[in-house]
């Protein structure tokens, strides 16, 4: 049994009842700041700080994969000043990633389109991905400039090109082949998706991958998401019966 301490209910959860992959939609930074009369940017900075804590908490629970939606393809539509601030936070986050992980063997992987991302971010992505590639205890996947529909379209386009070039037969395109063309190639699908702030939608995050994912929508803004909220999500998940379309 696996003891999740300091939780709301203090209860054991057997390791096989913990999710192998948790995806987070870190929503509510702006509302958190507004409630305090602060700028949205401060909300995002707090959100970034909270993310570091959540990653450490997941690591100590031996969660094998953690994904987060840091910047969507739709987020470019926000005011330039907010986009610039988010890029600055991402850059800082990537630059400090290894130091913040304090020796934990976490492999950092970035998914999303590289097109349109600033040069300095691209450089940091390459650096942090290659520097952490040998770490095998947890994979931390950060979605930057990511959109689920775009990812599916891109896969379809690549596959169509392979068929046109004669290197692939259309009838050989099965689930495994298609999944091998997604950004998440080799990463198991999320078992649990947590979206904070009370909003209950996917917002173009991991559309294909979340077909059988369990959802949890706590009524807490992301900068307030504490370890106990993670534990509540895990208790809720552990109590669910997943049938994957069967009985
Ligand atoms: C949604 O809150 C959050 C985002 C669009 C960005 C998430 C980014 C962070 C948590 C910080 C940066 C990330 C990293 C990896 C350093 P919102 O702005 O939509 O909040 P609102 O709905 O209350 O306005």
Short mmCIF file of N, CA and C in Angstrom, two decimals, residues 19-154:
data_model
loop_
_atom_site.label_atom_id
_atom_site.label_comp_id
_atom_site.label_asym_id
_atom_site.label_seq_id
_atom_site.Cartn_x
_atom_site.Cartn_y
_atom_site.Cartn_z
N UNK A 19 -2.85 6.83 -10.84
CA UNK A 19 -2.72 6.99 -12.29
C UNK A 19 -1.25 6.95 -12.70
N UNK A 20 -0.98 6.34 -13.85
CA UNK A 20 0.40 6.35 -14.36
C UNK A 20 0.73 7.66 -15.04
N UNK A 21 -0.30 8.33 -15.53
CA UNK A 21 -0.09 9.60 -16.25
C UNK A 21 -1.19 10.58 -15.82
N UNK A 22 -0.77 11.71 -15.30
CA UNK A 22 -1.73 12.78 -14.96
C UNK A 22 -1.48 13.97 -15.89
N UNK A 23 -2.55 14.48 -16.49
CA UNK A 23 -2.45 15.70 -17.30
C UNK A 23 -3.14 16.84 -16.54
N UNK A 24 -2.52 18.00 -16.57
CA UNK A 24 -3.09 19.15 -15.86
C UNK A 24 -3.41 20.29 -16.82
N UNK A 25 -4.60 20.85 -16.68
CA UNK A 25 -4.90 22.14 -17.31
C UNK A 25 -4.92 23.15 -16.17
N UNK A 26 -3.90 24.00 -16.18
CA UNK A 26 -3.65 24.88 -15.03
C UNK A 26 -4.46 26.16 -15.19
N UNK A 27 -5.75 26.09 -14.90
CA UNK A 27 -6.62 27.22 -15.20
C UNK A 27 -6.89 28.06 -13.95
N UNK A 28 -7.05 29.36 -14.19
CA UNK A 28 -7.50 30.25 -13.11
C UNK A 28 -6.45 31.22 -12.60
N UNK A 29 -5.33 31.31 -13.27
CA UNK A 29 -4.29 32.25 -12.82
C UNK A 29 -4.80 33.70 -12.85
N UNK A 30 -5.51 34.02 -13.94
CA UNK A 30 -6.01 35.40 -14.10
C UNK A 30 -7.01 35.74 -13.00
N UNK A 31 -7.96 34.81 -12.74
CA UNK A 31 -8.98 35.07 -11.70
C UNK A 31 -8.35 35.15 -10.32
N UNK A 32 -7.33 34.34 -10.10
CA UNK A 32 -6.64 34.36 -8.80
C UNK A 32 -6.05 35.77 -8.55
N UNK A 33 -5.45 36.32 -9.61
CA UNK A 33 -4.83 37.65 -9.49
C UNK A 33 -5.90 38.73 -9.32
N UNK A 34 -6.96 38.62 -10.11
CA UNK A 34 -8.01 39.65 -10.08
C UNK A 34 -8.64 39.73 -8.68
N UNK A 35 -8.87 38.57 -8.08
CA UNK A 35 -9.47 38.54 -6.73
C UNK A 35 -8.63 39.32 -5.72
N UNK A 36 -7.33 39.42 -6.02
CA UNK A 36 -6.42 40.10 -5.10
C UNK A 36 -6.03 41.48 -5.58
N UNK A 37 -6.64 41.92 -6.67
CA UNK A 37 -6.32 43.25 -7.21
C UNK A 37 -4.93 43.29 -7.83
N UNK A 38 -4.44 42.14 -8.27
CA UNK A 38 -3.09 42.08 -8.85
C UNK A 38 -3.18 41.91 -10.36
N UNK A 39 -2.04 42.08 -11.04
CA UNK A 39 -2.06 41.92 -12.50
C UNK A 39 -2.10 40.44 -12.86
N UNK A 40 -2.64 40.13 -14.02
CA UNK A 40 -2.72 38.74 -14.48
C UNK A 40 -1.34 38.08 -14.50
N UNK A 41 -0.33 38.91 -14.81
CA UNK A 41 1.03 38.36 -14.89
C UNK A 41 1.48 37.78 -13.55
N UNK A 42 1.06 38.42 -12.48
CA UNK A 42 1.43 37.90 -11.15
C UNK A 42 0.72 36.56 -10.93
N UNK A 43 -0.51 36.47 -11.43
CA UNK A 43 -1.23 35.19 -11.35
C UNK A 43 -0.46 34.09 -12.08
N UNK A 44 0.06 34.40 -13.25
CA UNK A 44 0.82 33.38 -14.00
C UNK A 44 2.12 33.02 -13.26
N UNK A 45 2.76 34.03 -12.67
CA UNK A 45 4.00 33.76 -11.93
C UNK A 45 3.71 32.84 -10.74
N UNK A 46 2.60 33.09 -10.05
CA UNK A 46 2.21 32.21 -8.94
C UNK A 46 1.89 30.81 -9.46
N UNK A 47 1.25 30.78 -10.64
CA UNK A 47 0.91 29.50 -11.25
C UNK A 47 2.16 28.70 -11.57
N UNK A 48 3.17 29.39 -12.05
CA UNK A 48 4.44 28.74 -12.39
C UNK A 48 5.10 28.19 -11.11
N UNK A 49 5.02 28.98 -10.04
CA UNK A 49 5.59 28.55 -8.75
C UNK A 49 4.86 27.30 -8.25
N UNK A 50 3.53 27.33 -8.38
CA UNK A 50 2.74 26.19 -7.91
C UNK A 50 3.06 24.94 -8.71
N UNK A 51 3.30 25.13 -10.02
CA UNK A 51 3.60 23.98 -10.88
C UNK A 51 4.84 23.23 -10.36
N UNK A 52 5.84 24.00 -9.92
CA UNK A 52 7.06 23.34 -9.42
C UNK A 52 6.74 22.45 -8.22
N UNK A 53 5.84 22.94 -7.35
CA UNK A 53 5.45 22.14 -6.17
C UNK A 53 4.69 20.89 -6.59
N UNK A 54 3.78 21.06 -7.56
CA UNK A 54 2.94 19.93 -7.99
C UNK A 54 3.81 18.85 -8.63
N UNK A 55 4.80 19.25 -9.42
CA UNK A 55 5.69 18.27 -10.07
C UNK A 55 6.44 17.48 -8.99
N UNK A 56 6.91 18.19 -7.97
CA UNK A 56 7.62 17.49 -6.89
C UNK A 56 6.69 16.54 -6.15
N UNK A 57 5.44 16.97 -5.92
CA UNK A 57 4.48 16.11 -5.22
C UNK A 57 4.20 14.86 -6.06
N UNK A 58 4.05 15.03 -7.37
CA UNK A 58 3.79 13.87 -8.24
C UNK A 58 4.99 12.94 -8.24
N UNK A 59 6.18 13.52 -8.23
CA UNK A 59 7.40 12.71 -8.23
C UNK A 59 7.45 11.86 -6.96
N UNK A 60 7.11 12.47 -5.82
CA UNK A 60 7.22 11.66 -4.59
C UNK A 60 6.14 10.59 -4.53
N UNK A 61 5.08 10.73 -5.32
CA UNK A 61 4.05 9.67 -5.37
C UNK A 61 4.37 8.64 -6.46
N UNK A 62 5.52 8.81 -7.11
CA UNK A 62 5.93 7.90 -8.19
C UNK A 62 4.98 7.92 -9.39
N UNK A 63 4.39 9.06 -9.67
CA UNK A 63 3.58 9.19 -10.89
C UNK A 63 4.58 9.20 -12.05
N UNK A 64 4.42 8.31 -12.99
CA UNK A 64 5.45 8.11 -14.02
C UNK A 64 5.46 9.21 -15.09
N UNK A 65 4.24 9.71 -15.44
CA UNK A 65 4.13 10.76 -16.47
C UNK A 65 3.25 11.89 -15.97
N UNK A 66 3.71 13.11 -16.16
CA UNK A 66 2.91 14.30 -15.83
C UNK A 66 2.95 15.23 -17.04
N UNK A 67 1.78 15.65 -17.49
CA UNK A 67 1.74 16.60 -18.62
C UNK A 67 1.05 17.87 -18.17
N UNK A 68 1.49 19.01 -18.71
CA UNK A 68 0.80 20.27 -18.40
C UNK A 68 0.61 21.09 -19.67
N UNK A 69 -0.50 21.82 -19.67
CA UNK A 69 -0.84 22.70 -20.79
C UNK A 69 -0.33 24.09 -20.43
N UNK A 70 0.83 24.45 -20.93
CA UNK A 70 1.42 25.73 -20.52
C UNK A 70 1.03 26.86 -21.46
N UNK A 71 0.91 26.56 -22.75
CA UNK A 71 0.57 27.63 -23.72
C UNK A 71 -0.07 26.96 -24.93
N UNK A 72 -1.31 27.35 -25.21
CA UNK A 72 -2.03 26.71 -26.32
C UNK A 72 -1.84 27.51 -27.60
N UNK A 73 -2.15 26.88 -28.73
CA UNK A 73 -2.06 27.60 -30.02
C UNK A 73 -3.04 28.78 -30.00
N UNK A 74 -4.08 28.70 -29.17
CA UNK A 74 -5.07 29.78 -29.11
C UNK A 74 -4.62 30.92 -28.18
N UNK A 75 -3.64 30.64 -27.31
CA UNK A 75 -3.20 31.68 -26.36
C UNK A 75 -2.50 32.86 -27.04
N UNK A 76 -2.09 32.69 -28.31
CA UNK A 76 -1.47 33.84 -29.01
C UNK A 76 -2.46 34.99 -29.15
N UNK A 77 -3.77 34.66 -29.03
CA UNK A 77 -4.80 35.70 -29.21
C UNK A 77 -4.88 36.63 -27.99
N UNK A 78 -4.16 36.33 -26.92
CA UNK A 78 -4.18 37.20 -25.73
C UNK A 78 -3.38 38.48 -26.01
N UNK A 79 -3.60 39.54 -25.21
CA UNK A 79 -2.84 40.78 -25.44
C UNK A 79 -1.33 40.49 -25.47
N UNK A 80 -0.63 41.24 -26.34
CA UNK A 80 0.80 40.98 -26.55
C UNK A 80 1.58 40.99 -25.23
N UNK A 81 1.18 41.91 -24.35
CA UNK A 81 1.92 42.03 -23.09
C UNK A 81 1.81 40.73 -22.27
N UNK A 82 0.63 40.12 -22.29
CA UNK A 82 0.45 38.87 -21.53
C UNK A 82 1.19 37.71 -22.21
N UNK A 83 1.14 37.68 -23.55
CA UNK A 83 1.88 36.62 -24.26
C UNK A 83 3.37 36.75 -23.95
N UNK A 84 3.89 37.99 -24.00
CA UNK A 84 5.32 38.21 -23.73
C UNK A 84 5.67 37.74 -22.32
N UNK A 85 4.79 38.04 -21.36
CA UNK A 85 5.04 37.64 -19.98
C UNK A 85 5.04 36.11 -19.83
N UNK A 86 4.10 35.47 -20.52
CA UNK A 86 4.05 34.00 -20.45
C UNK A 86 5.32 33.40 -21.06
N UNK A 87 5.78 33.98 -22.17
CA UNK A 87 7.01 33.48 -22.80
C UNK A 87 8.20 33.68 -21.85
N UNK A 88 8.20 34.82 -21.18
CA UNK A 88 9.29 35.10 -20.24
C UNK A 88 9.29 34.07 -19.09
N UNK A 89 8.09 33.79 -18.60
CA UNK A 89 7.98 32.80 -17.51
C UNK A 89 8.43 31.41 -17.97
N UNK A 90 8.01 31.06 -19.19
CA UNK A 90 8.41 29.76 -19.73
C UNK A 90 9.91 29.67 -19.86
N UNK A 91 10.50 30.76 -20.37
CA UNK A 91 11.96 30.78 -20.54
C UNK A 91 12.66 30.58 -19.19
N UNK A 92 12.19 31.33 -18.20
CA UNK A 92 12.79 31.21 -16.85
C UNK A 92 12.61 29.79 -16.32
N UNK A 93 11.41 29.27 -16.54
CA UNK A 93 11.10 27.93 -16.03
C UNK A 93 12.06 26.91 -16.63
N UNK A 94 12.25 27.00 -17.95
CA UNK A 94 13.12 26.03 -18.63
C UNK A 94 14.58 26.22 -18.18
N UNK A 95 14.98 27.48 -18.06
CA UNK A 95 16.37 27.75 -17.66
C UNK A 95 16.68 27.17 -16.29
N UNK A 96 15.69 27.27 -15.38
CA UNK A 96 15.93 26.82 -13.99
C UNK A 96 15.47 25.40 -13.73
N UNK A 97 14.97 24.73 -14.78
CA UNK A 97 14.28 23.44 -14.57
C UNK A 97 15.12 22.45 -13.78
N UNK A 98 16.35 22.23 -14.20
CA UNK A 98 17.16 21.20 -13.53
C UNK A 98 17.45 21.59 -12.08
N UNK A 99 17.77 22.87 -11.86
CA UNK A 99 18.06 23.32 -10.49
C UNK A 99 16.82 23.14 -9.62
N UNK A 100 15.65 23.50 -10.16
CA UNK A 100 14.41 23.39 -9.38
C UNK A 100 14.07 21.94 -9.05
N UNK A 101 14.50 21.03 -9.90
CA UNK A 101 14.18 19.60 -9.66
C UNK A 101 15.08 18.98 -8.61
N UNK A 102 16.10 19.71 -8.19
CA UNK A 102 16.97 19.32 -7.07
C UNK A 102 17.40 17.85 -7.15
N UNK A 103 17.87 17.45 -8.33
CA UNK A 103 18.44 16.11 -8.47
C UNK A 103 17.44 15.01 -8.78
N UNK A 104 16.15 15.34 -8.81
CA UNK A 104 15.16 14.30 -9.15
C UNK A 104 15.35 13.90 -10.61
N UNK A 105 15.25 12.58 -10.86
CA UNK A 105 15.54 12.08 -12.22
C UNK A 105 14.33 12.27 -13.15
N UNK A 106 14.07 13.50 -13.52
CA UNK A 106 12.91 13.83 -14.35
C UNK A 106 13.36 14.17 -15.77
N UNK A 107 12.75 13.50 -16.72
CA UNK A 107 13.02 13.82 -18.13
C UNK A 107 11.99 14.85 -18.59
N UNK A 108 12.46 15.96 -19.10
CA UNK A 108 11.54 17.01 -19.55
C UNK A 108 11.38 16.93 -21.06
N UNK A 109 10.13 16.89 -21.51
CA UNK A 109 9.84 16.83 -22.94
C UNK A 109 8.84 17.92 -23.29
N UNK A 110 9.05 18.53 -24.42
CA UNK A 110 8.14 19.61 -24.85
C UNK A 110 7.34 19.11 -26.04
N UNK A 111 6.02 19.29 -26.00
CA UNK A 111 5.20 18.98 -27.17
C UNK A 111 4.56 20.27 -27.67
N UNK A 112 4.18 20.27 -28.94
CA UNK A 112 3.59 21.46 -29.54
C UNK A 112 4.39 21.86 -30.76
N UNK A 113 3.92 22.91 -31.42
CA UNK A 113 4.63 23.35 -32.62
C UNK A 113 5.76 24.30 -32.26
N UNK A 114 6.88 24.13 -32.91
CA UNK A 114 8.01 25.03 -32.64
C UNK A 114 7.87 26.31 -33.46
N UNK A 115 6.99 26.24 -34.48
CA UNK A 115 6.83 27.40 -35.37
C UNK A 115 6.27 28.59 -34.60
N UNK A 116 6.97 29.72 -34.71
CA UNK A 116 6.47 30.94 -34.08
C UNK A 116 7.01 31.15 -32.67
N UNK A 117 7.70 30.15 -32.11
CA UNK A 117 8.26 30.34 -30.77
C UNK A 117 9.55 31.14 -30.85
N UNK A 118 9.80 32.02 -29.87
CA UNK A 118 11.03 32.82 -29.89
C UNK A 118 12.28 31.92 -29.86
N UNK A 119 13.33 32.43 -30.49
CA UNK A 119 14.62 31.71 -30.58
C UNK A 119 15.14 31.25 -29.22
N UNK A 120 15.06 32.17 -28.24
CA UNK A 120 15.66 31.82 -26.93
C UNK A 120 14.91 30.65 -26.28
N UNK A 121 13.59 30.60 -26.50
CA UNK A 121 12.81 29.47 -25.95
C UNK A 121 13.21 28.18 -26.67
N UNK A 122 13.34 28.26 -28.00
CA UNK A 122 13.71 27.06 -28.77
C UNK A 122 15.06 26.52 -28.29
N UNK A 123 15.99 27.43 -28.05
CA UNK A 123 17.32 27.01 -27.57
C UNK A 123 17.21 26.30 -26.23
N UNK A 124 16.41 26.89 -25.32
CA UNK A 124 16.25 26.28 -23.99
C UNK A 124 15.54 24.93 -24.06
N UNK A 125 14.58 24.82 -24.99
CA UNK A 125 13.87 23.53 -25.16
C UNK A 125 14.89 22.46 -25.54
N UNK A 126 15.72 22.78 -26.54
CA UNK A 126 16.72 21.80 -27.00
C UNK A 126 17.67 21.44 -25.86
N UNK A 127 18.08 22.47 -25.12
CA UNK A 127 19.05 22.24 -24.04
C UNK A 127 18.46 21.35 -22.95
N UNK A 128 17.26 21.72 -22.49
CA UNK A 128 16.69 20.99 -21.35
C UNK A 128 16.29 19.57 -21.78
N UNK A 129 15.81 19.42 -23.01
CA UNK A 129 15.43 18.07 -23.46
C UNK A 129 16.65 17.17 -23.54
N UNK A 130 17.75 17.68 -24.09
CA UNK A 130 18.91 16.79 -24.23
C UNK A 130 19.59 16.58 -22.88
N UNK A 131 19.57 17.60 -22.04
CA UNK A 131 20.20 17.48 -20.73
C UNK A 131 19.49 16.50 -19.79
N UNK A 132 18.18 16.34 -19.99
CA UNK A 132 17.42 15.49 -19.07
C UNK A 132 17.03 14.15 -19.73
N UNK A 133 17.46 13.95 -20.97
CA UNK A 133 17.02 12.77 -21.74
C UNK A 133 17.34 11.45 -21.03
N UNK A 134 18.38 11.43 -20.21
CA UNK A 134 18.78 10.18 -19.57
C UNK A 134 18.03 9.92 -18.27
N UNK A 135 17.17 10.84 -17.84
CA UNK A 135 16.46 10.67 -16.56
C UNK A 135 15.26 9.75 -16.73
N UNK A 136 15.14 8.76 -15.85
CA UNK A 136 14.14 7.73 -16.10
C UNK A 136 13.09 7.52 -15.03
N UNK A 137 13.00 8.41 -14.02
CA UNK A 137 11.99 8.13 -12.99
C UNK A 137 10.64 8.74 -13.28
N UNK A 138 10.68 9.88 -13.96
CA UNK A 138 9.41 10.54 -14.33
C UNK A 138 9.61 11.31 -15.62
N UNK A 139 8.58 11.32 -16.48
CA UNK A 139 8.61 12.17 -17.66
C UNK A 139 7.67 13.34 -17.39
N UNK A 140 8.19 14.54 -17.59
CA UNK A 140 7.38 15.74 -17.40
C UNK A 140 7.22 16.39 -18.77
N UNK A 141 5.99 16.40 -19.24
CA UNK A 141 5.72 16.85 -20.61
C UNK A 141 5.06 18.23 -20.57
N UNK A 142 5.70 19.20 -21.17
CA UNK A 142 5.16 20.56 -21.16
C UNK A 142 4.65 20.87 -22.56
N UNK A 143 3.35 21.20 -22.66
CA UNK A 143 2.77 21.55 -23.95
C UNK A 143 2.91 23.06 -24.15
N UNK A 144 3.69 23.42 -25.16
CA UNK A 144 3.92 24.84 -25.46
C UNK A 144 3.56 25.06 -26.93
N UNK A 145 2.70 26.04 -27.20
CA UNK A 145 2.23 26.27 -28.57
C UNK A 145 1.62 24.97 -29.10
N UNK A 146 0.79 24.36 -28.25
CA UNK A 146 0.19 23.07 -28.55
C UNK A 146 -1.31 23.21 -28.82
N UNK A 147 -1.79 22.46 -29.79
CA UNK A 147 -3.23 22.36 -30.05
C UNK A 147 -3.53 20.93 -30.49
N UNK A 148 -4.52 20.31 -29.88
CA UNK A 148 -4.86 18.92 -30.20
C UNK A 148 -5.32 18.75 -31.64
N UNK A 149 -6.16 19.66 -32.12
CA UNK A 149 -6.62 19.53 -33.51
C UNK A 149 -5.45 19.67 -34.47
N UNK A 150 -4.59 20.64 -34.21
CA UNK A 150 -3.44 20.86 -35.08
C UNK A 150 -2.54 19.62 -35.10
N UNK A 151 -2.38 19.00 -33.93
CA UNK A 151 -1.55 17.80 -33.83
C UNK A 151 -2.13 16.67 -34.69
N UNK A 152 -3.46 16.50 -34.63
CA UNK A 152 -4.12 15.44 -35.41
C UNK A 152 -4.01 15.75 -36.91
N UNK A 153 -4.22 17.02 -37.26
CA UNK A 153 -4.10 17.41 -38.68
C UNK A 153 -2.70 17.17 -39.21
N UNK A 154 -1.73 17.54 -38.39
CA UNK A 154 -0.32 17.37 -38.79
C UNK A 154 -0.01 15.89 -39.05
#
